[in-house]
Amino acid sequence: MLQAARQSQTFNMPEGTDIAWCPGCGNFPILATVKKALSGLGLEPQDTVLVSGIGQAAKLPQYLKCHYFNGLHGRALPVATGIKVANPQLNVLVASGDGDVYGEGGNHFIHTIRRNPDITLLVHNNMIYGLTQGQASPTSQEGMVTPVQPRGVFVDPINPVALAISLDAPFVARASAGEPEHLREMIVAAVKHKGFSLVDIFQPCVVFNKLNTYQWFAEHTYHLPESYDPTDKIEAFSRATEEGKFALGVLYRNDSRAVFEEEIGIYEDDKRPLYRRKHSAALVRALLHNRK
Amino acid sequence: MKSNKKQKNEIKGFAILLAGRAGQGIKTIERIITTVLKREGLYVFATRGYMSRVRGGMNATQIRVGTSPVSAPVEKTDLFVPLAAEAFDHFASRLDSRTCVVADEVVSDGCDRTGFGFCAKVLSLPFTQMAVDAGNRVYANAAAAGAVLALLDVPVSKACEVIEETFVGKGPEVVRKNSEVLTRAYKRAEHLRFHHNLDFVFARQTDPEKHVFFSGTEAVALGALSAGTDFCSSYPMSPSTGVLTFLAQHGKECGVAVEQATDEIGAVNMALGAAYAGARAIVTTSGGGFALMGETVSLAGMTETPLTVHIAQRPGPATGLPTRTAQEDLNLVLRAGHGEFARAVYAPGDASEAFNLTQHALDTADKYQIPTFILTDQFLVDSLTMTEEKRFCFEKVKRHIVKTGARYRRYDLSDAVDGVSPRGVPGYGEGLVCVDSDEHDETGHITEDFAVRRQMVEKRLAKLPALAAEAVLPTWFGLKKAPKVLVVWGSNKAAAQEAWETVNDKTWAVCHFSQVYPFNPKVKRMLKNKKVVVMENNATGQFADLLRSELGIEIAAKKLKYTGEPFTVEEVMRILEGKV
């Protein structure tokens, strides 16, 4: 019991850490759940790196005791890929928002799924831009009125889970900040999954998004039934593209894809991370010599 | 070299110009000729000018041969080898009454037709017919190489050895046919050499075993490997792609993780992530690709994460001339990234500098936790030069990484020397390595505290004076007291040096910069009270402006070339002789 309590605090920052989120923000339950999931998995802060871009969600690594790289808007995924390749022994997670991952970093989202590094992507999907104070995001619903979209959003929102499934992302789940226990299960399963894993997390923005509230998400989501087979890609795609109510749970998984860092050709004979390796000048001298 | 003595101010050595359409096999002929001549103990240099197309157009390679080192392009052509009739028109300005032409009969018909009878000799040989007789037109390239080597009086057996090495992968039949065609063309050309009393005979001068013959691309890539580079992510862009290709081909044996990214932004962020986790990472690109990386350069500066970018310049703006050369991106590299932070920029002048400075740039990036840049150009990366092996340095590879303790702070100010805090990496030690693109405190966490902000700005900029103090000094050719100095940087080194040696005017010195930022404080004294003429491959004099703004040096004149071609030795001579 005592051990479990201590364990649950593994990723806690010191008491009194100043948090920049608004009171009631959907990011709080996500933060608490991430910490719980990571400590429940028995991970250590020293072996765990959180990577983020820019936005309110991207501040999450600040409030967690572990290594982190808080980089540029949209660019968390290539950074995370580089970290995982340089040291596959690290647990690498990306936590960022819908604007960061699906908008500014949309290209990286697509190609990171293609590469399939063993990293976990948590997207706090609040369907609005919080940090820049309330503009539309790539997942904002049609008709949402914002200061920049005064006549309402008229472009189609991106469907991130359907996009990920179409790219054969090996683990695609959807969860909600309003259901922390289910969210924890999804994060645990995602981290355990070898290869790229996506958890798209519905998150209310209590200040700027008056449309997609806790209540709205509760009314517009349902849990996938026990009988659901996430390895059936056609069924997964069909669930991912449903309208009206959104399915929560593991929508799709494919355990057969090769993992990027294992395929890149430098870990077959030597499992050490790059910084641990000694450099051989003899190899370079031989290559020079061949050019005579 | 022609047996008569070299005249005053005459360009040394022998210059061959191979010209043809893309896809005709110029590179194969170049490779055979240069390899054989190098093994014969001669100094060889090859520089390529090609169009941005896979087939057709008009491409050329100049091969210079000498009994002393040659590594700059020249205007003169001693031997012209056109593979297509239109080459005559295209390269008319490079031919004169001293030029000897050797060509396929079909091609040289074009010579008479277009009125190039002024060339000293036009030697016609049935290259294509010989190839067809042997079974395939593609052997015509071996015929052309054989003819050139016969005119230069190189033993045919040496040429056949190289043919075997070149085509061994294509099977014994291809080797045999190529050797057969080469030998036939060689015999015919040998006969012509006697008949026309041509005397292009060279004395063996070098020990080929002591020289490496390779391109600037290979020099940069091998320099990166010599620095212990173990990560490269890049997006293909001419003329920088060769470095990515080389590292990909040798990645597995050398332990380098190589990834072709899907855009430059992804490439540079992947490299930065790898560097954060302890890798030694390089990115290769050209101006347009580098322009996309600007924000991440700033991120490297802010997070104090090492990053090395190789930029092979080509003429802009925008797509510009994709396969030609320029020195137009100095300002871009100096200013890339918003905000203020330290950086170092190297501009190698030749292959050995490309190797050594790439190694140095990677070490400097790690040592100072800053972005560093290697600025080359199409001319440097695509030219093949001979370099004595002893000129390649192998400094011991240091990772500049510490094992962290539980109280580790990534941006510790009390332990910082010259603004550099000990660099930990995640997973090595008990500490946590936290880095942030926002302004941060010593632990790496976001802060908006103005006092901390000031300290962190000063910390990041404290690296600059230390970088300047150990900056590479320029190379000086000539007397210290020479009143006139021709200042060059990057790949113009060889043309400036050779022109200066050829003109032999004691009132001139040449000063070549291989590090263009920051400047060593000693530079100011070197150029004080001199008539400084700056020569560079751009239209505005970017380096001249930098000398003026950084060091207050007065520039007497700027000699600028921005056609997309490198300076030739003759052009630099005209500058030194006051003719332009």
CSV table of N, CA, C and O in Angstrom, one decimal, chain A residues 13 45-47 49 54 59 61-62 64-73 75 78-79 81-83 85-87 90 107-108 111 114-115 260 264-266 268 274-277 279 281 283-285 287-289 291-292, chain B residues 38 209 211-214 218 222 225-226 228 230-231 246 250 252-253 255-257 259 261-263 265-266 269-270 273-274 276 278 295-296 299 389 394 397 399 426-428 430-438 444-446:
chain,number,residue,atom,x,y,z
A,13,MET,N,5.9,16.6,-9.5
A,13,MET,CA,6.8,17.8,-9.3
A,13,MET,C,6.7,18.2,-7.8
A,13,MET,O,5.8,17.8,-7.1
A,45,PRO,N,11.5,8.1,-13.9
A,45,PRO,CA,11.7,9.4,-14.6
A,45,PRO,C,13.0,9.5,-15.3
A,45,PRO,O,13.1,10.1,-16.4
A,46,GLN,N,14.0,8.8,-14.8
A,46,GLN,CA,15.3,8.8,-15.4
A,46,GLN,C,15.4,8.1,-16.8
A,46,GLN,O,16.3,8.3,-17.6
A,47,ASP,N,14.4,7.3,-17.0
A,47,ASP,CA,14.3,6.6,-18.3
A,47,ASP,C,13.2,7.1,-19.2
A,47,ASP,O,12.9,6.4,-20.2
A,49,VAL,N,11.3,10.3,-21.3
A,49,VAL,CA,11.4,11.6,-21.9
A,49,VAL,C,10.0,12.0,-22.5
A,49,VAL,O,9.4,11.3,-23.2
A,54,ILE,N,4.3,23.4,-29.0
A,54,ILE,CA,3.9,24.6,-28.4
A,54,ILE,C,2.3,24.6,-28.3
A,54,ILE,O,1.6,24.1,-29.2
A,59,LYS,N,2.6,22.3,-22.6
A,59,LYS,CA,3.2,22.6,-21.3
A,59,LYS,C,3.2,21.5,-20.3
A,59,LYS,O,3.9,21.5,-19.3
A,61,PRO,N,4.8,18.6,-20.1
A,61,PRO,CA,6.1,18.1,-19.6
A,61,PRO,C,6.7,18.9,-18.4
A,61,PRO,O,7.4,18.4,-17.6
A,62,GLN,N,6.3,20.2,-18.4
A,62,GLN,CA,6.8,21.1,-17.4
A,62,GLN,C,6.4,20.6,-16.0
A,62,GLN,O,7.0,20.9,-15.0
A,64,LEU,N,5.7,17.6,-14.8
A,64,LEU,CA,5.9,16.2,-14.6
A,64,LEU,C,7.4,16.0,-14.3
A,64,LEU,O,8.2,16.7,-14.9
A,65,LYS,N,7.7,15.1,-13.3
A,65,LYS,CA,9.1,14.9,-13.0
A,65,LYS,C,9.7,13.9,-14.0
A,65,LYS,O,9.5,12.7,-13.7
A,66,CYS,N,10.4,14.3,-15.0
A,66,CYS,CA,11.1,13.4,-15.9
A,66,CYS,C,11.9,14.3,-16.9
A,66,CYS,O,11.9,15.5,-16.8
A,67,HIS,N,12.6,13.6,-17.8
A,67,HIS,CA,13.4,14.4,-18.8
A,67,HIS,C,12.3,15.0,-19.7
A,67,HIS,O,11.3,14.4,-20.0
A,68,TYR,N,12.6,16.2,-20.3
A,68,TYR,CA,11.7,16.6,-21.3
A,68,TYR,C,12.4,17.5,-22.3
A,68,TYR,O,13.5,18.1,-22.0
A,69,PHE,N,11.8,17.6,-23.5
A,69,PHE,CA,12.3,18.4,-24.6
A,69,PHE,C,11.0,19.2,-25.1
A,69,PHE,O,10.2,18.6,-25.7
A,70,ASN,N,10.9,20.4,-24.7
A,70,ASN,CA,9.8,21.3,-25.1
A,70,ASN,C,10.3,22.1,-26.3
A,70,ASN,O,11.0,23.1,-26.1
A,71,GLY,N,10.0,21.7,-27.5
A,71,GLY,CA,10.6,22.3,-28.7
A,71,GLY,C,9.7,23.3,-29.3
A,71,GLY,O,9.1,24.2,-28.7
A,72,LEU,N,9.6,23.2,-30.7
A,72,LEU,CA,8.9,24.2,-31.5
A,72,LEU,C,7.5,23.8,-31.8
A,72,LEU,O,7.1,22.6,-31.8
A,73,HIS,N,6.7,24.8,-32.2
A,73,HIS,CA,5.3,24.5,-32.6
A,73,HIS,C,5.3,23.5,-33.7
A,73,HIS,O,5.8,23.7,-34.8
A,75,ARG,N,6.6,20.6,-34.0
A,75,ARG,CA,7.8,19.8,-34.4
A,75,ARG,C,8.2,18.7,-33.3
A,75,ARG,O,9.3,18.2,-33.3
A,78,PRO,N,9.3,14.8,-34.9
A,78,PRO,CA,10.6,14.5,-35.4
A,78,PRO,C,11.7,14.5,-34.3
A,78,PRO,O,12.6,13.7,-34.3
A,79,VAL,N,11.5,15.4,-33.3
A,79,VAL,CA,12.4,15.4,-32.2
A,79,VAL,C,12.3,14.1,-31.4
A,79,VAL,O,13.4,13.4,-31.1
A,81,THR,N,11.4,11.2,-32.5
A,81,THR,CA,11.9,10.2,-33.4
A,81,THR,C,13.5,10.1,-33.2
A,81,THR,O,14.1,9.1,-33.1
A,82,GLY,N,14.1,11.3,-33.3
A,82,GLY,CA,15.5,11.4,-33.1
A,82,GLY,C,16.0,10.9,-31.8
A,82,GLY,O,17.0,10.2,-31.7
A,83,ILE,N,15.3,11.2,-30.7
A,83,ILE,CA,15.6,10.8,-29.4
A,83,ILE,C,15.6,9.3,-29.3
A,83,ILE,O,16.5,8.6,-28.8
A,85,VAL,N,15.8,7.1,-31.7
A,85,VAL,CA,16.8,6.4,-32.5
A,85,VAL,C,18.2,6.5,-31.8
A,85,VAL,O,19.0,5.6,-31.8
A,86,ALA,N,18.4,7.7,-31.2
A,86,ALA,CA,19.7,7.9,-30.5
A,86,ALA,C,19.8,7.0,-29.2
A,86,ALA,O,20.9,6.6,-28.8
A,87,ASN,N,18.7,6.7,-28.6
A,87,ASN,CA,18.7,5.9,-27.4
A,87,ASN,C,17.4,5.1,-27.3
A,87,ASN,O,16.5,5.6,-26.6
A,90,LEU,N,15.2,4.6,-23.9
A,90,LEU,CA,14.4,5.6,-23.3
A,90,LEU,C,12.9,5.3,-23.6
A,90,LEU,O,12.6,4.9,-24.8
A,107,ASN,N,2.3,17.3,-41.3
A,107,ASN,CA,3.2,16.5,-42.1
A,107,ASN,C,4.0,15.5,-41.3
A,107,ASN,O,4.2,14.4,-41.7
A,108,HIS,N,4.5,16.0,-40.1
A,108,HIS,CA,5.2,15.1,-39.3
A,108,HIS,C,4.4,13.9,-38.7
A,108,HIS,O,4.8,12.8,-38.5
A,111,HIS,N,4.2,11.3,-41.5
A,111,HIS,CA,5.4,10.6,-41.8
A,111,HIS,C,6.0,9.8,-40.6
A,111,HIS,O,6.7,8.9,-40.7
A,114,ARG,N,4.3,6.6,-40.7
A,114,ARG,CA,5.0,5.7,-41.7
A,114,ARG,C,6.3,5.1,-41.1
A,114,ARG,O,6.6,4.0,-41.4
A,115,ARG,N,7.1,5.9,-40.4
A,115,ARG,CA,8.3,5.4,-39.9
A,115,ARG,C,8.1,4.4,-38.8
A,115,ARG,O,8.9,3.5,-38.6
A,260,PHE,N,10.9,1.4,-36.4
A,260,PHE,CA,11.9,2.3,-37.1
A,260,PHE,C,13.3,2.1,-36.6
A,260,PHE,O,14.2,1.8,-37.3
A,264,ILE,N,16.8,0.7,-38.7
A,264,ILE,CA,17.7,1.7,-39.2
A,264,ILE,C,19.1,1.2,-39.3
A,264,ILE,O,20.0,1.8,-40.0
A,265,GLY,N,19.4,0.0,-38.8
A,265,GLY,CA,20.7,-0.7,-39.1
A,265,GLY,C,21.8,-0.5,-38.2
A,265,GLY,O,22.9,-1.0,-38.5
A,266,ILE,N,21.6,0.0,-37.0
A,266,ILE,CA,22.7,0.2,-36.1
A,266,ILE,C,22.6,-0.5,-34.8
A,266,ILE,O,23.4,-0.4,-33.9
A,268,GLU,N,21.5,-3.9,-34.5
A,268,GLU,CA,21.4,-5.3,-34.6
A,268,GLU,C,22.5,-6.0,-33.8
A,268,GLU,O,22.2,-7.0,-33.1
A,274,LEU,N,23.7,5.6,-28.7
A,274,LEU,CA,24.8,6.1,-29.4
A,274,LEU,C,25.8,6.8,-28.6
A,274,LEU,O,27.0,6.7,-28.8
A,275,TYR,N,25.4,7.5,-27.5
A,275,TYR,CA,26.4,8.2,-26.7
A,275,TYR,C,27.4,7.3,-26.0
A,275,TYR,O,28.4,7.7,-25.5
A,276,ARG,N,27.0,6.0,-25.9
A,276,ARG,CA,27.8,5.1,-25.2
A,276,ARG,C,28.9,4.5,-26.0
A,276,ARG,O,29.8,3.7,-25.6
A,277,ARG,N,28.9,4.7,-27.3
A,277,ARG,CA,29.7,4.0,-28.3
A,277,ARG,C,31.1,4.7,-28.5
A,277,ARG,O,31.1,6.0,-28.4
A,279,HIS,N,34.2,5.7,-31.0
A,279,HIS,CA,34.4,6.0,-32.4
A,279,HIS,C,35.6,5.3,-32.9
A,279,HIS,O,36.6,5.3,-32.2
A,281,ALA,N,38.5,5.5,-35.6
A,281,ALA,CA,39.2,6.2,-36.7
A,281,ALA,C,39.7,5.3,-37.8
A,281,ALA,O,39.8,5.7,-38.9
A,283,LEU,N,38.2,2.9,-39.3
A,283,LEU,CA,37.3,2.7,-40.4
A,283,LEU,C,37.3,3.9,-41.4
A,283,LEU,O,37.2,3.7,-42.6
A,284,VAL,N,37.4,5.1,-40.8
A,284,VAL,CA,37.5,6.3,-41.7
A,284,VAL,C,38.8,6.3,-42.5
A,284,VAL,O,38.8,6.6,-43.7
A,285,ARG,N,39.9,5.9,-41.8
A,285,ARG,CA,41.2,5.9,-42.5
A,285,ARG,C,41.1,4.9,-43.7
A,285,ARG,O,41.6,5.1,-44.8
A,287,LEU,N,38.4,4.0,-45.4
A,287,LEU,CA,37.6,4.6,-46.4
A,287,LEU,C,38.4,5.7,-47.2
A,287,LEU,O,38.3,5.8,-48.4
A,288,LEU,N,39.2,6.4,-46.5
A,288,LEU,CA,40.1,7.4,-47.2
A,288,LEU,C,41.0,6.7,-48.1
A,288,LEU,O,41.3,7.1,-49.2
A,289,HIS,N,41.6,5.7,-47.5
A,289,HIS,CA,42.6,4.9,-48.3
A,289,HIS,C,42.0,4.3,-49.6
A,289,HIS,O,42.7,4.2,-50.6
A,291,ARG,N,40.2,5.7,-51.5
A,291,ARG,CA,40.0,6.7,-52.5
A,291,ARG,C,41.4,7.2,-53.1
A,291,ARG,O,41.5,8.3,-53.5
A,292,LYS,N,42.3,6.2,-53.1
A,292,LYS,CA,43.6,6.6,-53.7
A,292,LYS,C,43.6,6.3,-55.2
A,292,LYS,O,43.1,5.4,-55.6
B,38,LYS,N,46.2,9.8,-62.4
B,38,LYS,CA,46.6,9.9,-61.0
B,38,LYS,C,47.6,8.7,-60.7
B,38,LYS,O,48.6,8.9,-60.1
B,209,GLU,N,50.4,6.8,-54.1
B,209,GLU,CA,50.0,6.2,-52.9
B,209,GLU,C,49.8,7.1,-51.7
B,209,GLU,O,49.2,6.8,-50.7
B,211,HIS,N,48.5,10.1,-52.0
B,211,HIS,CA,47.4,11.0,-52.3
B,211,HIS,C,46.0,10.4,-52.4
B,211,HIS,O,45.9,9.3,-52.9
B,212,VAL,N,45.1,11.1,-51.8
B,212,VAL,CA,43.7,10.7,-51.9
B,212,VAL,C,43.1,11.5,-53.1
B,212,VAL,O,43.4,12.7,-53.2
B,213,PHE,N,42.3,10.9,-53.9
B,213,PHE,CA,41.6,11.6,-55.0
B,213,PHE,C,40.1,11.5,-54.8
B,213,PHE,O,39.6,10.4,-54.9
B,214,PHE,N,39.5,12.6,-54.4
B,214,PHE,CA,38.1,12.5,-54.1
B,214,PHE,C,37.4,13.9,-54.2
B,214,PHE,O,38.1,14.9,-54.3
B,218,GLU,N,32.7,13.9,-50.7
B,218,GLU,CA,33.3,12.8,-49.9
B,218,GLU,C,34.2,13.4,-48.7
B,218,GLU,O,34.2,12.8,-47.7
B,222,LEU,N,33.3,12.2,-45.1
B,222,LEU,CA,34.4,11.5,-44.3
B,222,LEU,C,34.8,12.3,-43.1
B,222,LEU,O,35.2,11.8,-42.1
B,225,LEU,N,32.4,11.6,-40.5
B,225,LEU,CA,32.7,10.3,-39.9
B,225,LEU,C,33.9,10.3,-39.0
B,225,LEU,O,33.9,9.7,-37.9
B,226,SER,N,34.9,11.1,-39.4
B,226,SER,CA,36.1,11.2,-38.6
B,226,SER,C,35.8,11.9,-37.2
B,226,SER,O,36.5,11.7,-36.3
B,228,GLY,N,33.2,11.2,-35.5
B,228,GLY,CA,32.3,10.3,-34.8
B,228,GLY,C,30.8,10.6,-35.0
B,228,GLY,O,30.0,10.2,-34.1
B,230,ASP,N,27.2,10.0,-35.7
B,230,ASP,CA,26.5,8.8,-35.6
B,230,ASP,C,25.0,9.0,-36.0
B,230,ASP,O,24.2,8.1,-35.8
B,231,PHE,N,24.6,10.2,-36.5
B,231,PHE,CA,23.3,10.4,-36.9
B,231,PHE,C,23.2,11.4,-38.0
B,231,PHE,O,23.9,12.5,-37.9
B,246,PHE,N,26.4,9.3,-49.3
B,246,PHE,CA,27.7,8.7,-48.8
B,246,PHE,C,27.5,8.1,-47.4
B,246,PHE,O,27.8,7.0,-47.1
B,250,HIS,N,27.6,4.1,-46.2
B,250,HIS,CA,28.5,3.6,-45.2
B,250,HIS,C,28.0,3.6,-43.8
B,250,HIS,O,28.7,3.4,-42.8
B,252,LYS,N,25.9,1.7,-42.0
B,252,LYS,CA,25.9,0.5,-41.2
B,252,LYS,C,27.3,0.1,-40.7
B,252,LYS,O,27.5,-0.1,-39.5
B,253,GLU,N,28.3,0.1,-41.6
B,253,GLU,CA,29.6,-0.2,-41.2
B,253,GLU,C,30.2,0.8,-40.2
B,253,GLU,O,31.0,0.4,-39.3
B,255,GLY,N,28.3,2.7,-38.1
B,255,GLY,CA,27.4,3.0,-37.0
B,255,GLY,C,26.7,4.3,-37.0
B,255,GLY,O,26.5,4.9,-36.0
B,256,VAL,N,26.3,4.7,-38.2
B,256,VAL,CA,25.6,6.0,-38.4
B,256,VAL,C,24.1,5.7,-38.7
B,256,VAL,O,23.8,5.0,-39.7
B,257,ALA,N,23.2,6.2,-37.9
B,257,ALA,CA,21.8,6.1,-38.2
B,257,ALA,C,21.5,7.2,-39.3
B,257,ALA,O,21.8,8.4,-39.0
B,259,GLU,N,18.7,8.8,-42.0
B,259,GLU,CA,17.3,8.8,-42.4
B,259,GLU,C,17.0,9.9,-43.4
B,259,GLU,O,17.4,11.1,-43.2
B,261,ALA,N,14.6,12.3,-44.4
B,261,ALA,CA,13.4,12.9,-43.9
B,261,ALA,C,12.4,13.2,-45.0
B,261,ALA,O,12.8,13.1,-46.2
B,262,THR,N,11.3,13.7,-44.6
B,262,THR,CA,10.3,14.0,-45.6
B,262,THR,C,10.2,15.5,-45.8
B,262,THR,O,9.3,16.0,-46.6
B,263,ASP,N,10.9,16.2,-45.1
B,263,ASP,CA,11.1,17.7,-45.4
B,263,ASP,C,12.2,18.2,-44.5
B,263,ASP,O,12.7,17.5,-43.6
B,265,ILE,N,12.4,20.5,-42.3
B,265,ILE,CA,12.0,20.9,-41.0
B,265,ILE,C,12.1,19.6,-40.1
B,265,ILE,O,12.6,19.6,-39.0
B,266,GLY,N,11.5,18.5,-40.7
B,266,GLY,CA,11.6,17.2,-40.0
B,266,GLY,C,13.0,16.8,-39.8
B,266,GLY,O,13.4,16.3,-38.8
B,269,ASN,N,14.9,18.8,-37.1
B,269,ASN,CA,14.3,18.5,-35.7
B,269,ASN,C,14.7,17.1,-35.3
B,269,ASN,O,15.0,16.9,-34.1
B,270,MET,N,14.7,16.2,-36.2
B,270,MET,CA,15.1,14.8,-35.8
B,270,MET,C,16.6,14.8,-35.4
B,270,MET,O,16.9,14.2,-34.4
B,273,GLY,N,16.8,16.3,-31.9
B,273,GLY,CA,16.3,15.3,-30.9
B,273,GLY,C,17.4,14.3,-30.6
B,273,GLY,O,17.7,14.0,-29.5
B,274,ALA,N,18.0,13.8,-31.7
B,274,ALA,CA,19.1,12.8,-31.5
B,274,ALA,C,20.2,13.4,-30.7
B,274,ALA,O,20.8,12.8,-29.8
B,276,TYR,N,20.1,15.9,-28.6
B,276,TYR,CA,19.7,16.0,-27.2
B,276,TYR,C,19.9,14.7,-26.4
B,276,TYR,O,20.3,14.7,-25.3
B,278,GLY,N,22.2,12.6,-27.0
B,278,GLY,CA,23.6,12.2,-27.0
B,278,GLY,C,24.3,11.9,-28.3
B,278,GLY,O,25.4,11.5,-28.3
B,295,GLU,N,14.0,28.2,-37.9
B,295,GLU,CA,13.4,28.2,-36.6
B,295,GLU,C,14.1,27.2,-35.7
B,295,GLU,O,14.3,27.5,-34.5
B,296,THR,N,14.5,26.1,-36.2
B,296,THR,CA,15.2,25.1,-35.4
B,296,THR,C,16.6,25.5,-35.1
B,296,THR,O,17.2,25.0,-34.1
B,299,LEU,N,16.1,27.2,-32.1
B,299,LEU,CA,15.9,26.3,-31.0
B,299,LEU,C,17.2,25.7,-30.5
B,299,LEU,O,17.3,25.5,-29.3
B,389,GLU,N,47.6,12.6,-48.2
B,389,GLU,CA,46.9,12.0,-47.1
B,389,GLU,C,47.3,12.6,-45.7
B,389,GLU,O,46.4,12.6,-44.8
B,394,PHE,N,43.1,13.8,-37.7
B,394,PHE,CA,42.3,13.0,-36.9
B,394,PHE,C,42.4,13.3,-35.4
B,394,PHE,O,43.2,12.8,-34.7
B,397,VAL,N,38.2,12.0,-30.8
B,397,VAL,CA,36.7,12.3,-30.7
B,397,VAL,C,36.3,12.4,-29.2
B,397,VAL,O,36.5,11.5,-28.4
B,399,ARG,N,33.1,13.5,-26.7
B,399,ARG,CA,31.6,13.7,-26.7
B,399,ARG,C,31.2,14.9,-25.9
B,399,ARG,O,30.1,15.3,-26.1
B,426,PRO,N,19.7,12.4,-21.4
B,426,PRO,CA,18.8,11.6,-20.7
B,426,PRO,C,19.2,10.1,-20.6
B,426,PRO,O,19.7,9.5,-21.6
B,427,GLY,N,19.1,9.5,-19.4
B,427,GLY,CA,19.4,8.1,-19.2
B,427,GLY,C,20.8,7.9,-18.8
B,427,GLY,O,21.2,6.7,-18.4
B,428,TYR,N,21.7,8.9,-18.7
B,428,TYR,CA,23.1,8.8,-18.2
B,428,TYR,C,23.2,9.5,-16.9
B,428,TYR,O,23.4,10.7,-16.9
B,430,GLU,N,21.7,10.1,-12.7
B,430,GLU,CA,20.5,10.2,-12.0
B,430,GLU,C,19.7,11.4,-12.3
B,430,GLU,O,18.5,11.6,-11.9
B,431,GLY,N,20.3,12.4,-12.9
B,431,GLY,CA,19.7,13.7,-13.1
B,431,GLY,C,18.7,13.7,-14.2
B,431,GLY,O,18.6,12.7,-15.0
B,432,LEU,N,17.9,14.7,-14.3
B,432,LEU,CA,16.9,14.9,-15.3
B,432,LEU,C,17.4,16.0,-16.2
B,432,LEU,O,17.8,17.1,-15.8
B,433,VAL,N,17.3,15.8,-17.5
B,433,VAL,CA,17.7,16.7,-18.5
B,433,VAL,C,16.5,17.4,-19.2
B,433,VAL,O,15.8,16.8,-20.0
B,434,CYS,N,16.3,18.6,-18.7
B,434,CYS,CA,15.1,19.3,-19.2
B,434,CYS,C,15.5,20.5,-20.0
B,434,CYS,O,16.2,21.4,-19.6
B,435,VAL,N,15.0,20.6,-21.3
B,435,VAL,CA,15.3,21.7,-22.1
B,435,VAL,C,14.0,22.3,-22.7
B,435,VAL,O,13.0,21.6,-22.9
B,436,ASP,N,14.1,23.6,-22.9
B,436,ASP,CA,12.8,24.3,-23.3
B,436,ASP,C,13.1,25.4,-24.3
B,436,ASP,O,14.1,26.1,-24.2
B,437,SER,N,12.2,25.5,-25.3
B,437,SER,CA,12.3,26.6,-26.2
B,437,SER,C,11.9,27.9,-25.7
B,437,SER,O,12.2,29.0,-26.2
B,438,ASP,N,11.1,27.8,-24.6
B,438,ASP,CA,10.8,29.1,-23.9
B,438,ASP,C,12.0,29.5,-23.1
B,438,ASP,O,12.9,28.7,-22.8
B,444,GLY,N,15.9,24.3,-16.6
B,444,GLY,CA,15.3,24.1,-17.9
B,444,GLY,C,13.8,24.4,-17.9
B,444,GLY,O,13.2,24.2,-18.9
B,445,HIS,N,13.2,24.8,-16.8
B,445,HIS,CA,11.8,25.0,-16.7
B,445,HIS,C,11.5,26.5,-17.1
B,445,HIS,O,12.3,27.4,-16.9
B,446,ILE,N,10.3,26.7,-17.7
B,446,ILE,CA,9.8,28.0,-18.2
B,446,ILE,C,9.9,29.0,-17.1
B,446,ILE,O,9.5,28.8,-15.9
